[in-house]
Amino acid sequence: MFAAEGIRILRTPPQAPRANAICERMVGTLRRELLDHVLIVNERHLRRTVTVYQVHFNAARPHRSLGQLAPALAETQPPEPIDLAGSRIRRKLILDGLISEYQPAA
């Protein structure tokens, strides 16, 4: 079935639990943060939802291993601290409010 769709199957080596660790971590993150909260109705809906989440994950979601930076910002300097008492914050809803991103208002 997979070969008919042009999907190449990669086998993990036997008795090597870390060989697939990055993929397993991402699948777990997708399930916990996205798929456990959204009812997927078809393949098109799944692709659109995962694409929106992927953009959020790489551009806005903080990662502990990167010093609370998003992967897209990992190569740059950390942003300047913002005085939250003196500025307004704008909330951007992602995936119909499942996820929120916060930015200083202009």
Coordinates of C-alpha atoms in Angstrom, one line a residue:
M1 CA 0.0 0.0 0.0
F2 CA 2.8 2.5 0.9
A3 CA 4.8 1.7 -2.2
A4 CA 1.8 2.3 -4.4
E5 CA 1.6 5.8 -2.9
G6 CA 5.3 6.4 -3.5
I7 CA 6.2 6.4 0.2
R8 CA 9.6 5.1 1.0
I9 CA 9.8 2.9 4.2
L10 CA 12.8 3.4 6.4
R11 CA 13.5 0.7 8.9
T12 CA 15.0 1.4 12.3
P13 CA 17.8 -0.7 13.4
P14 CA 16.9 -3.6 15.8
Q15 CA 17.6 -3.0 19.5
A16 CA 18.3 0.7 19.0
P17 CA 15.6 2.6 21.0
R18 CA 17.2 6.0 20.4
A19 CA 17.2 5.6 16.6
N20 CA 13.7 7.0 16.3
A21 CA 13.6 9.3 19.4
I22 CA 13.3 12.6 17.5
C23 CA 10.3 11.3 15.5
E24 CA 8.7 9.8 18.6
R25 CA 9.1 13.1 20.5
M26 CA 7.5 15.1 17.7
V27 CA 4.6 12.6 17.3
G28 CA 4.0 12.8 21.1
T29 CA 4.1 16.6 21.0
L30 CA 1.6 16.7 18.1
R31 CA -0.8 14.4 19.9
R32 CA -0.6 16.2 23.3
E33 CA -0.8 19.7 22.0
L34 CA -2.9 19.4 18.9
L35 CA -4.6 16.1 18.0
D36 CA -6.0 15.3 21.5
H37 CA -8.0 18.6 21.3
V38 CA -9.1 18.7 17.6
L39 CA -11.6 16.5 15.9
I40 CA -10.1 15.8 12.4
V41 CA -12.7 15.3 9.8
N42 CA -10.6 14.3 6.7
E43 CA -7.1 14.3 5.3
R44 CA -7.4 17.9 4.0
H45 CA -8.4 19.1 7.4
L46 CA -5.5 17.2 9.0
R47 CA -2.9 18.6 6.6
R48 CA -4.1 22.2 7.1
T49 CA -4.2 21.8 10.9
V50 CA -0.7 20.3 11.1
T51 CA 0.7 22.9 8.7
V52 CA -0.7 25.8 10.9
Y53 CA 0.7 24.1 14.0
Q54 CA 4.1 23.5 12.3
V55 CA 4.3 27.3 11.5
H56 CA 3.5 28.1 15.2
F57 CA 5.9 25.4 16.5
N58 CA 8.8 26.7 14.4
A59 CA 8.2 30.5 14.5
A60 CA 6.5 31.3 17.8
R61 CA 6.5 28.5 20.3
P62 CA 9.3 28.7 22.9
H63 CA 11.6 25.7 23.3
R64 CA 13.5 25.1 26.5
S65 CA 16.5 23.6 24.7
L66 CA 16.9 26.9 22.8
G67 CA 16.8 29.2 25.8
Q68 CA 13.0 29.9 25.3
L69 CA 13.5 30.9 21.7
A70 CA 11.6 29.6 18.8
P71 CA 13.6 27.5 16.2
A72 CA 13.3 30.3 13.7
L73 CA 14.9 32.7 16.1
A74 CA 17.6 30.4 17.5
E75 CA 20.4 31.8 15.3
T76 CA 19.6 35.4 16.3
Q77 CA 20.2 37.3 19.5
P78 CA 17.4 37.0 22.1
P79 CA 14.8 39.8 21.9
E80 CA 15.0 42.8 24.2
P81 CA 13.0 42.4 27.4
I82 CA 9.6 44.2 27.3
D83 CA 8.2 46.2 30.1
L84 CA 4.8 44.6 30.4
A85 CA 3.5 47.1 32.9
G86 CA 3.9 50.0 30.4
S87 CA 2.8 48.3 27.2
R88 CA -0.3 46.7 25.8
I89 CA -0.2 43.0 24.7
R90 CA -2.1 41.7 21.7
R91 CA -3.3 38.1 21.6
K92 CA -3.4 36.2 18.3
L93 CA -5.5 33.1 18.2
I94 CA -4.1 30.1 16.4
L95 CA -6.3 27.2 15.3
D96 CA -9.5 28.9 16.4
G97 CA -8.2 29.6 19.9
L98 CA -6.6 26.3 20.7
I99 CA -3.3 28.1 20.9
S100 CA -2.6 31.8 21.6
E101 CA 0.4 33.8 20.6
Y102 CA 1.2 37.1 22.4
Q103 CA 2.9 40.1 21.0
P104 CA 3.3 43.7 22.1
A105 CA 0.7 46.0 20.5
A106 CA 2.0 48.8 18.2

